[in-house]
Every structure is written in structure tokens, then in C-alpha cells.
């Protein structure tokens, strides 16, 4: 879920880089958050309190974290660019018992980092992450675990081994590297590593050896298959999303998956409905039926994660309209 719909940065591979001025800011208030937490969190194995927007832009985010703590969800996670972290916010994260702080960074050097993450400061990022680790040590807390996320692309693949050295120096608990998702409107397909399979494989192999040497947990895509003529894509069966998850927007609307269009696949609204009404409603029932019969929506066919399965030898590439099954929430 996201408690707001804005970000303080305009990273070149993110839709926030587009002109979104016409999109009014929406921040989830505490009363609505309390309602959602009370009805959903007791059922949850994992709660992500931010997915795409920057959570530390919200003044009452520490209060929301404290509320979430009451439900003792096994895994609680926050995704952030870390630019807005300070001692007060870090203390709130630690006190709330957040399990994982997932920090986005896509470079090992100031020049590359700031060219990708428009509006960010590499020095500020480094200072804030070091402050997090120092405060955890001072407070004698293991959590939140520090995960570092790296979007792999042509402009930064050469720095990835050096980034692993940086991550080790920061005592990161895990490095999670993902292929670039080259959305059409951002015109970034030329940055995809699908264009550099041999070089990418060499760097991947070197990075795996280095991670073992450093004893650093590394989640890295598999090497590109070089003896195939087919273009690798993320289109894999086995997604459990309709049976296991909700994606909640900051205004309270729900869809089964973050990659779905809310216009077409809005499953309900917590402002006017209960969890049971949404979870057992017509949209979830229809989608589960489609999945059980082996049919998928256009969003599923083009999905860049497809059920959060382990990364394989593929990258995301949007398919043409004629390649997909035309299924909407209203019918086939």
C-alpha cells in the first residue's frame, strides 16, 4: 500500500519522471489507515507501507508505523530513496519494529547516481544510510534489515561490482538487483541490458564471485541465455496475486495488483466498503476464475514481475496489443 501518491525525486526510469502535475496530491489520513489496519493487518503475512511513492514526505507517517506495530505482522517493509531520512524518522522506524527498510540506489558513484535519480544527493544518501546503521547499533536493534535495491541498466551495469563493495561497507543485509522496466513513455528501452547479453553475463558472474567472497546476500537475475533466438520476456505462469494480495492506493481504492489499471480493475474502496466485501467481491472472484482457467489479462501478460517469482533469464518488454488476451474486469 501507499499512504501518498507523490515523490520528492524524478528518477529517469520511474513514472514520477513524467509530468504528473495534473495529478492532485492524495495523502491517506490516520482514520482511514486505522480502518484498513484493523480489518486487514491481522490477516497479513507481509505489509509494505510504501511501494512507489516516498513515504517520508508524509508528516504523520511515524504515527502510521506505530499503528501497524500493534498488529504484529510477521514482515513489515518500507521502500524509500532515503533522501528525507533524519534521526527522528529513523528512530520512529526502529521503534515501530519495521522488519525491512528497502532503500533504492542504482550506482556506486555520485555522477551516475545523480544522473539517474534527479533531485537526489549521493552524499545525503550515504550519510543517511550510515546514520541508520549507527542508530541501530546504538539502540542495540537488528531491525530494520537494510536492503539495497539496484535497477540494472546500460548506464550503471559497469558499477555493479563496486556497488557490492559499497554495500558491504555499509553492512547491508541484502542487495536486490532487478532489470530495468523500460516503460514506453519514458523511452528507455535502449538502456535495457537485453542489448548487452554477453557483457552483462560477464559482470553478473564477476558479481556473484565477489558477493561470495564478501559474504554478501545477493539477489541477482540469471544470466542471459546466449543460444536462443527468442527475446527474453517476463511472462511466466504461476502468479498467486489474486489469491494472496491487495494493492491499496492512498485514497483507499483497491486493486489485486499494483500493475493493474485502477480504472479497469478497481476491486473496491475502503472508504465505503469493508475488507470482506472487497476480498469476496466480484472483481476478485472474476480474476481468480480467470487464473484458475489459465487465462490472463493484458496487464498480466505484460507483467514485469509476474507473481513475484524468482528472477530468471529475462527482461520486461511490453507486448503489442494483438499479442494479448483482451480481458477486462467487466468481461472477455
mmCIF file of C-alpha atoms in Angstrom:
data_model
loop_
_atom_site.group_PDB
_atom_site.id
_atom_site.type_symbol
_atom_site.label_atom_id
_atom_site.label_comp_id
_atom_site.label_asym_id
_atom_site.label_seq_id
_atom_site.Cartn_x
_atom_site.Cartn_y
_atom_site.Cartn_z
ATOM 1 C CA UNK A 1 0.000 0.000 0.000
ATOM 2 C CA UNK A 2 0.948 3.643 -0.406
ATOM 3 C CA UNK A 3 -0.081 6.361 2.016
ATOM 4 C CA UNK A 4 0.582 9.093 -0.532
ATOM 5 C CA UNK A 5 0.944 9.445 -4.298
ATOM 6 C CA UNK A 6 3.952 11.746 -4.660
ATOM 7 C CA UNK A 7 7.737 11.501 -4.632
ATOM 8 C CA UNK A 8 10.489 14.009 -3.916
ATOM 9 C CA UNK A 9 12.573 12.762 -6.867
ATOM 10 C CA UNK A 10 12.150 12.262 -10.602
ATOM 11 C CA UNK A 11 14.233 9.182 -11.317
ATOM 12 C CA UNK A 12 14.676 8.631 -15.021
ATOM 13 C CA UNK A 13 13.253 5.059 -15.023
ATOM 14 C CA UNK A 14 10.203 5.875 -12.845
ATOM 15 C CA UNK A 15 6.807 7.187 -13.916
ATOM 16 C CA UNK A 16 7.287 10.073 -11.470
ATOM 17 C CA UNK A 17 9.721 11.378 -14.102
ATOM 18 C CA UNK A 18 6.692 12.132 -16.277
ATOM 19 C CA UNK A 19 4.757 15.345 -15.935
ATOM 20 C CA UNK A 20 2.279 14.444 -13.210
ATOM 21 C CA UNK A 21 1.333 17.980 -12.202
ATOM 22 C CA UNK A 22 -2.292 17.324 -13.125
ATOM 23 C CA UNK A 23 -2.427 14.531 -10.560
ATOM 24 C CA UNK A 24 -3.578 16.091 -7.274
ATOM 25 C CA UNK A 25 -1.685 15.022 -4.145
ATOM 26 C CA UNK A 26 -3.552 12.480 -2.028
ATOM 27 C CA UNK A 27 -2.451 11.530 1.472
ATOM 28 C CA UNK A 28 -4.189 8.785 3.436
ATOM 29 C CA UNK A 29 -5.419 10.142 6.754
ATOM 30 C CA UNK A 30 -4.987 8.298 10.024
ATOM 31 C CA UNK A 31 -8.715 7.401 10.412
ATOM 32 C CA UNK A 32 -8.720 5.577 7.059
ATOM 33 C CA UNK A 33 -5.379 3.945 7.819
ATOM 34 C CA UNK A 34 -6.723 2.726 11.176
ATOM 35 C CA UNK A 35 -9.749 1.210 9.439
ATOM 36 C CA UNK A 36 -7.592 -0.628 6.921
ATOM 37 C CA UNK A 37 -5.120 -1.790 9.558
ATOM 38 C CA UNK A 38 -7.915 -3.052 11.803
ATOM 39 C CA UNK A 39 -9.539 -5.093 9.045
ATOM 40 C CA UNK A 40 -6.526 -6.274 7.020
ATOM 41 C CA UNK A 41 -3.324 -6.433 9.061
ATOM 42 C CA UNK A 42 -4.439 -9.265 11.325
ATOM 43 C CA UNK A 43 -4.755 -11.449 8.205
ATOM 44 C CA UNK A 44 -1.442 -10.374 6.683
ATOM 45 C CA UNK A 45 1.854 -12.218 6.495
ATOM 46 C CA UNK A 46 3.514 -9.141 4.999
ATOM 47 C CA UNK A 47 2.640 -5.453 4.841
ATOM 48 C CA UNK A 48 4.538 -2.998 2.669
ATOM 49 C CA UNK A 49 3.735 0.520 3.881
ATOM 50 C CA UNK A 50 5.150 2.110 0.736
ATOM 51 C CA UNK A 51 5.573 0.787 -2.775
ATOM 52 C CA UNK A 52 6.094 3.557 -5.322
ATOM 53 C CA UNK A 53 5.652 6.894 -3.547
ATOM 54 C CA UNK A 54 8.085 8.326 -0.991
ATOM 55 C CA UNK A 55 6.610 7.660 2.478
ATOM 56 C CA UNK A 56 8.750 10.106 4.441
ATOM 57 C CA UNK A 57 7.061 13.030 2.702
ATOM 58 C CA UNK A 58 4.052 12.346 4.970
ATOM 59 C CA UNK A 59 4.117 14.202 8.329
ATOM 60 C CA UNK A 60 2.080 11.526 10.109
ATOM 61 C CA UNK A 61 3.931 8.509 8.672
ATOM 62 C CA UNK A 62 5.591 7.745 12.063
ATOM 63 C CA UNK A 63 2.102 7.539 13.597
ATOM 64 C CA UNK A 64 1.039 5.114 10.866
ATOM 65 C CA UNK A 65 4.086 2.919 11.560
ATOM 66 C CA UNK A 66 3.263 2.885 15.259
ATOM 67 C CA UNK A 67 -0.292 1.769 14.486
ATOM 68 C CA UNK A 68 0.980 -1.006 12.223
ATOM 69 C CA UNK A 69 3.224 -2.263 15.031
ATOM 70 C CA UNK A 70 0.189 -3.170 17.156
ATOM 71 C CA UNK A 71 -0.826 -5.951 14.764
ATOM 72 C CA UNK A 72 2.498 -7.808 14.924
ATOM 73 C CA UNK A 73 2.586 -8.577 11.205
ATOM 74 C CA UNK A 74 5.467 -11.032 10.594
ATOM 75 C CA UNK A 75 7.077 -8.826 7.915
ATOM 76 C CA UNK A 76 6.690 -5.071 7.617
ATOM 77 C CA UNK A 77 8.550 -3.233 4.912
ATOM 78 C CA UNK A 78 9.172 0.317 3.723
ATOM 79 C CA UNK A 79 10.577 1.311 0.333
ATOM 80 C CA UNK A 80 12.357 4.668 0.315
ATOM 81 C CA UNK A 81 15.019 6.640 -1.526
ATOM 82 C CA UNK A 82 16.434 7.645 1.902
ATOM 83 C CA UNK A 83 16.858 11.291 0.920
ATOM 84 C CA UNK A 84 14.465 12.511 3.623
ATOM 85 C CA UNK A 85 15.684 10.325 6.466
ATOM 86 C CA UNK A 86 16.880 12.009 9.639
ATOM 87 C CA UNK A 87 17.408 10.964 13.248
ATOM 88 C CA UNK A 88 13.748 11.450 14.203
ATOM 89 C CA UNK A 89 12.401 9.415 11.282
ATOM 90 C CA UNK A 90 14.961 6.647 11.747
ATOM 91 C CA UNK A 91 14.104 6.378 15.436
ATOM 92 C CA UNK A 92 10.426 6.069 14.508
ATOM 93 C CA UNK A 93 11.226 3.259 12.061
ATOM 94 C CA UNK A 94 13.259 1.386 14.688
ATOM 95 C CA UNK A 95 10.697 1.937 17.446
ATOM 96 C CA UNK A 96 7.908 0.669 15.182
ATOM 97 C CA UNK A 97 9.795 -2.588 14.686
ATOM 98 C CA UNK A 98 9.782 -2.312 10.892
ATOM 99 C CA UNK A 99 11.355 -5.509 9.571
ATOM 100 C CA UNK A 100 12.917 -4.252 6.326
ATOM 101 C CA UNK A 101 13.964 -0.835 5.084
ATOM 102 C CA UNK A 102 14.296 -1.246 1.328
ATOM 103 C CA UNK A 103 16.484 1.597 0.069
ATOM 104 C CA UNK A 104 16.763 2.386 -3.628
ATOM 105 C CA UNK A 105 20.175 3.191 -5.085
ATOM 106 C CA UNK A 106 21.364 2.476 -8.609
ATOM 107 C CA UNK A 107 25.037 3.421 -8.656
ATOM 108 C CA UNK A 108 28.344 3.313 -6.817
ATOM 109 C CA UNK A 109 29.390 6.841 -7.749
ATOM 110 C CA UNK A 110 27.976 10.310 -7.287
ATOM 111 C CA UNK A 111 27.950 11.110 -11.006
ATOM 112 C CA UNK A 112 25.956 8.060 -12.066
ATOM 113 C CA UNK A 113 23.618 8.146 -9.076
ATOM 114 C CA UNK A 114 22.638 11.782 -9.523
ATOM 115 C CA UNK A 115 22.244 11.381 -13.293
ATOM 116 C CA UNK A 116 19.676 8.611 -12.673
ATOM 117 C CA UNK A 117 17.943 9.977 -9.596
ATOM 118 C CA UNK A 118 17.105 13.546 -10.494
ATOM 119 C CA UNK A 119 16.979 15.793 -7.434
ATOM 120 C CA UNK A 120 18.936 13.426 -5.196
ATOM 121 C CA UNK A 121 22.284 13.879 -3.450
ATOM 122 C CA UNK A 122 24.679 10.934 -3.275
ATOM 123 C CA UNK A 123 26.341 12.402 -0.175
ATOM 124 C CA UNK A 124 22.987 12.770 1.561
ATOM 125 C CA UNK A 125 22.049 9.190 0.668
ATOM 126 C CA UNK A 126 25.309 7.873 2.074
ATOM 127 C CA UNK A 127 25.079 9.975 5.237
ATOM 128 C CA UNK A 128 21.518 8.910 5.959
ATOM 129 C CA UNK A 129 22.192 5.191 5.453
ATOM 130 C CA UNK A 130 25.235 5.382 7.735
ATOM 131 C CA UNK A 131 23.074 7.183 10.321
ATOM 132 C CA UNK A 132 20.516 4.369 10.147
ATOM 133 C CA UNK A 133 23.164 1.738 10.808
ATOM 134 C CA UNK A 134 24.752 3.776 13.595
ATOM 135 C CA UNK A 135 21.417 4.281 15.351
ATOM 136 C CA UNK A 136 20.564 0.585 15.112
ATOM 137 C CA UNK A 137 23.897 -0.228 16.715
ATOM 138 C CA UNK A 138 23.451 2.392 19.438
ATOM 139 C CA UNK A 139 19.914 1.192 20.213
ATOM 140 C CA UNK A 140 21.065 -2.458 20.030
ATOM 141 C CA UNK A 141 18.472 -3.304 17.398
ATOM 142 C CA UNK A 142 18.859 -5.657 14.455
ATOM 143 C CA UNK A 143 15.816 -4.311 12.610
ATOM 144 C CA UNK A 144 15.074 -2.889 10.199
ATOM 145 C CA UNK A 145 17.241 -5.005 7.957
ATOM 146 C CA UNK A 146 18.887 -2.876 5.294
ATOM 147 C CA UNK A 147 18.071 -3.986 1.754
ATOM 148 C CA UNK A 148 19.614 -2.082 -1.149
ATOM 149 C CA UNK A 149 17.762 -2.099 -4.492
ATOM 150 C CA UNK A 150 19.588 -1.629 -7.789
ATOM 151 C CA UNK A 151 17.845 -1.124 -11.147
ATOM 152 C CA UNK A 152 20.146 -2.681 -13.734
ATOM 153 C CA UNK A 153 20.700 -0.762 -16.994
ATOM 154 C CA UNK A 154 23.410 0.059 -19.511
ATOM 155 C CA UNK A 155 24.477 3.264 -17.777
ATOM 156 C CA UNK A 156 25.180 1.581 -14.412
ATOM 157 C CA UNK A 157 25.944 -2.100 -15.051
ATOM 158 C CA UNK A 158 29.692 -1.402 -15.062
ATOM 159 C CA UNK A 159 29.498 -0.052 -11.495
ATOM 160 C CA UNK A 160 27.672 -3.014 -10.037
ATOM 161 C CA UNK A 161 30.728 -4.851 -8.625
ATOM 162 C CA UNK A 162 31.902 -1.611 -6.998
ATOM 163 C CA UNK A 163 28.400 -1.171 -5.622
ATOM 164 C CA UNK A 164 28.669 -4.547 -3.906
ATOM 165 C CA UNK A 165 31.827 -3.316 -2.172
ATOM 166 C CA UNK A 166 29.910 -0.217 -1.077
ATOM 167 C CA UNK A 167 27.010 -2.329 0.203
ATOM 168 C CA UNK A 168 29.382 -4.487 2.231
ATOM 169 C CA UNK A 169 30.975 -1.394 3.729
ATOM 170 C CA UNK A 170 27.522 -0.188 4.762
ATOM 171 C CA UNK A 171 26.776 -3.609 6.317
ATOM 172 C CA UNK A 172 23.733 -4.125 4.105
ATOM 173 C CA UNK A 173 21.773 -7.286 4.813
ATOM 174 C CA UNK A 174 20.888 -7.896 1.178
ATOM 175 C CA UNK A 175 21.366 -6.483 -2.323
ATOM 176 C CA UNK A 176 18.457 -6.930 -4.699
ATOM 177 C CA UNK A 177 19.158 -6.223 -8.357
ATOM 178 C CA UNK A 178 16.364 -6.048 -10.911
ATOM 179 C CA UNK A 179 16.271 -5.455 -14.633
ATOM 180 C CA UNK A 180 15.107 -2.065 -15.824
ATOM 181 C CA UNK A 181 11.401 -1.855 -16.636
ATOM 182 C CA UNK A 182 11.513 0.293 -19.807
ATOM 183 C CA UNK A 183 8.053 1.813 -19.868
ATOM 184 C CA UNK A 184 7.181 3.170 -23.317
ATOM 185 C CA UNK A 185 6.517 6.750 -22.259
ATOM 186 C CA UNK A 186 9.973 7.006 -20.696
ATOM 187 C CA UNK A 187 11.750 5.901 -23.895
ATOM 188 C CA UNK A 188 14.364 3.828 -22.058
ATOM 189 C CA UNK A 189 14.364 0.524 -23.914
ATOM 190 C CA UNK A 190 17.816 1.366 -25.280
ATOM 191 C CA UNK A 191 19.031 1.204 -21.649
ATOM 192 C CA UNK A 192 17.873 -2.398 -21.231
ATOM 193 C CA UNK A 193 20.595 -4.979 -20.732
ATOM 194 C CA UNK A 194 18.930 -7.180 -23.346
ATOM 195 C CA UNK A 195 21.172 -5.261 -25.745
ATOM 196 C CA UNK A 196 24.350 -6.322 -23.871
ATOM 197 C CA UNK A 197 23.851 -10.010 -23.036
ATOM 198 C CA UNK A 198 27.493 -11.118 -23.199
ATOM 199 C CA UNK A 199 28.866 -8.187 -21.208
ATOM 200 C CA UNK A 200 26.032 -8.466 -18.700
ATOM 201 C CA UNK A 201 26.742 -12.159 -18.166
ATOM 202 C CA UNK A 202 30.422 -11.445 -17.532
ATOM 203 C CA UNK A 203 29.599 -8.769 -14.964
ATOM 204 C CA UNK A 204 26.956 -10.997 -13.351
ATOM 205 C CA UNK A 205 29.460 -13.844 -12.996
ATOM 206 C CA UNK A 206 32.062 -11.496 -11.532
ATOM 207 C CA UNK A 207 29.471 -10.043 -9.143
ATOM 208 C CA UNK A 208 28.410 -13.461 -7.882
ATOM 209 C CA UNK A 209 32.014 -14.410 -7.154
ATOM 210 C CA UNK A 210 32.564 -11.101 -5.379
ATOM 211 C CA UNK A 211 29.383 -11.455 -3.311
ATOM 212 C CA UNK A 212 30.506 -14.910 -2.141
ATOM 213 C CA UNK A 213 33.903 -13.501 -1.220
ATOM 214 C CA UNK A 214 32.291 -10.620 0.681
ATOM 215 C CA UNK A 215 29.701 -12.950 2.256
ATOM 216 C CA UNK A 216 27.022 -10.603 0.988
ATOM 217 C CA UNK A 217 23.489 -11.797 0.252
ATOM 218 C CA UNK A 218 22.801 -11.085 -3.433
ATOM 219 C CA UNK A 219 19.554 -11.484 -5.362
ATOM 220 C CA UNK A 220 20.604 -11.192 -8.996
ATOM 221 C CA UNK A 221 18.855 -12.210 -12.238
ATOM 222 C CA UNK A 222 20.169 -15.270 -14.026
ATOM 223 C CA UNK A 223 22.488 -14.893 -16.993
ATOM 224 C CA UNK A 224 21.008 -14.278 -20.417
ATOM 225 C CA UNK A 225 20.700 -17.450 -22.495
ATOM 226 C CA UNK A 226 23.001 -16.844 -25.462
ATOM 227 C CA UNK A 227 21.954 -19.872 -27.518
ATOM 228 C CA UNK A 228 18.377 -18.823 -28.142
ATOM 229 C CA UNK A 229 16.854 -16.651 -30.815
ATOM 230 C CA UNK A 230 13.814 -15.678 -28.765
ATOM 231 C CA UNK A 231 13.668 -12.361 -26.969
ATOM 232 C CA UNK A 232 13.546 -12.999 -23.201
ATOM 233 C CA UNK A 233 10.464 -11.563 -21.515
ATOM 234 C CA UNK A 234 8.841 -11.708 -18.105
ATOM 235 C CA UNK A 235 5.723 -13.702 -18.942
ATOM 236 C CA UNK A 236 5.603 -16.635 -16.549
ATOM 237 C CA UNK A 237 2.647 -18.608 -15.169
ATOM 238 C CA UNK A 238 2.062 -19.347 -11.519
ATOM 239 C CA UNK A 239 1.046 -15.937 -10.170
ATOM 240 C CA UNK A 240 -0.820 -16.080 -6.858
ATOM 241 C CA UNK A 241 -1.639 -12.389 -6.658
ATOM 242 C CA UNK A 242 -5.483 -12.675 -6.899
ATOM 243 C CA UNK A 243 -5.456 -15.208 -4.070
ATOM 244 C CA UNK A 244 -2.965 -13.549 -1.736
ATOM 245 C CA UNK A 245 -2.675 -9.790 -2.070
ATOM 246 C CA UNK A 246 -4.241 -6.368 -2.165
ATOM 247 C CA UNK A 247 -2.773 -3.191 -3.595
ATOM 248 C CA UNK A 248 -4.184 -0.198 -1.722
ATOM 249 C CA UNK A 249 -3.895 3.361 -3.016
ATOM 250 C CA UNK A 250 -3.562 6.382 -0.785
ATOM 251 C CA UNK A 251 -7.237 7.286 -1.404
ATOM 252 C CA UNK A 252 -8.402 3.872 -0.165
ATOM 253 C CA UNK A 253 -9.145 2.213 -3.505
ATOM 254 C CA UNK A 254 -8.020 -1.373 -4.003
ATOM 255 C CA UNK A 255 -6.850 -3.475 -6.934
ATOM 256 C CA UNK A 256 -5.463 -7.014 -6.798
ATOM 257 C CA UNK A 257 -2.130 -5.977 -8.333
ATOM 258 C CA UNK A 258 -0.054 -2.816 -8.493
ATOM 259 C CA UNK A 259 0.395 -3.271 -12.268
ATOM 260 C CA UNK A 260 -3.343 -3.200 -12.972
ATOM 261 C CA UNK A 261 -5.266 -0.166 -14.144
ATOM 262 C CA UNK A 262 -7.438 1.127 -11.302
ATOM 263 C CA UNK A 263 -9.899 2.379 -13.908
ATOM 264 C CA UNK A 264 -10.492 -1.156 -15.170
ATOM 265 C CA UNK A 265 -9.708 -3.290 -12.136
ATOM 266 C CA UNK A 266 -10.789 -1.351 -9.063
ATOM 267 C CA UNK A 267 -11.899 -4.060 -6.637
ATOM 268 C CA UNK A 268 -13.365 -1.722 -4.048
ATOM 269 C CA UNK A 269 -12.840 1.253 -1.796
ATOM 270 C CA UNK A 270 -12.058 1.127 1.917
ATOM 271 C CA UNK A 271 -13.733 4.495 2.387
ATOM 272 C CA UNK A 272 -17.115 2.882 1.773
ATOM 273 C CA UNK A 273 -16.536 -0.882 1.993
ATOM 274 C CA UNK A 274 -15.142 -3.490 4.342
ATOM 275 C CA UNK A 275 -12.264 -5.883 3.727
ATOM 276 C CA UNK A 276 -14.680 -8.814 3.431
ATOM 277 C CA UNK A 277 -16.781 -7.005 0.825
ATOM 278 C CA UNK A 278 -13.711 -6.213 -1.265
ATOM 279 C CA UNK A 279 -11.923 -9.565 -0.865
ATOM 280 C CA UNK A 280 -15.053 -11.561 -1.700
ATOM 281 C CA UNK A 281 -16.363 -9.081 -4.254
ATOM 282 C CA UNK A 282 -16.997 -9.557 -7.980
ATOM 283 C CA UNK A 283 -13.595 -8.314 -9.225
ATOM 284 C CA UNK A 284 -11.566 -10.702 -7.075
ATOM 285 C CA UNK A 285 -13.938 -13.580 -7.860
ATOM 286 C CA UNK A 286 -13.720 -12.942 -11.601
ATOM 287 C CA UNK A 287 -9.921 -12.644 -11.603
ATOM 288 C CA UNK A 288 -9.487 -15.814 -9.559
ATOM 289 C CA UNK A 289 -11.736 -17.644 -12.008
ATOM 290 C CA UNK A 290 -9.682 -16.437 -14.958
ATOM 291 C CA UNK A 291 -6.422 -17.509 -13.341
ATOM 292 C CA UNK A 292 -7.800 -20.917 -12.398
ATOM 293 C CA UNK A 293 -8.774 -21.465 -16.054
ATOM 294 C CA UNK A 294 -5.340 -20.350 -17.308
ATOM 295 C CA UNK A 295 -6.449 -17.028 -18.805
ATOM 296 C CA UNK A 296 -4.748 -13.716 -18.045
ATOM 297 C CA UNK A 297 -5.416 -10.032 -18.508
ATOM 298 C CA UNK A 298 -3.263 -7.838 -20.787
ATOM 299 C CA UNK A 299 -1.643 -6.449 -17.641
ATOM 300 C CA UNK A 300 -0.706 -9.987 -16.606
ATOM 301 C CA UNK A 301 0.786 -10.833 -19.979
ATOM 302 C CA UNK A 302 2.947 -7.712 -19.781
ATOM 303 C CA UNK A 303 3.733 -8.015 -16.076
ATOM 304 C CA UNK A 304 7.340 -7.170 -15.130
ATOM 305 C CA UNK A 305 7.291 -9.356 -12.011
ATOM 306 C CA UNK A 306 4.536 -11.893 -12.686
ATOM 307 C CA UNK A 307 3.701 -13.027 -9.204
ATOM 308 C CA UNK A 308 6.952 -12.027 -7.510
ATOM 309 C CA UNK A 309 8.617 -15.230 -8.676
ATOM 310 C CA UNK A 310 12.372 -15.698 -8.526
ATOM 311 C CA UNK A 311 14.154 -13.706 -11.207
ATOM 312 C CA UNK A 312 15.036 -15.681 -14.331
ATOM 313 C CA UNK A 313 16.851 -15.028 -17.620
ATOM 314 C CA UNK A 314 14.513 -12.377 -18.906
ATOM 315 C CA UNK A 315 13.775 -8.691 -19.003
ATOM 316 C CA UNK A 316 10.476 -6.884 -19.236
ATOM 317 C CA UNK A 317 9.256 -5.848 -22.654
ATOM 318 C CA UNK A 318 5.762 -4.594 -23.378
ATOM 319 C CA UNK A 319 3.913 -6.636 -25.965
ATOM 320 C CA UNK A 320 1.766 -5.319 -28.769
ATOM 321 C CA UNK A 321 -1.992 -5.219 -28.272
ATOM 322 C CA UNK A 322 -2.586 -8.066 -30.741
ATOM 323 C CA UNK A 323 -0.369 -10.362 -28.648
ATOM 324 C CA UNK A 324 -2.557 -10.274 -25.550
ATOM 325 C CA UNK A 325 -5.837 -11.774 -24.468
ATOM 326 C CA UNK A 326 -8.370 -8.982 -24.217
ATOM 327 C CA UNK A 327 -9.866 -9.455 -20.795
ATOM 328 C CA UNK A 328 -11.236 -6.647 -18.647
ATOM 329 C CA UNK A 329 -12.933 -6.618 -15.274
ATOM 330 C CA UNK A 330 -16.311 -6.346 -16.980
ATOM 331 C CA UNK A 331 -15.983 -9.241 -19.403
ATOM 332 C CA UNK A 332 -13.965 -11.091 -22.007
#
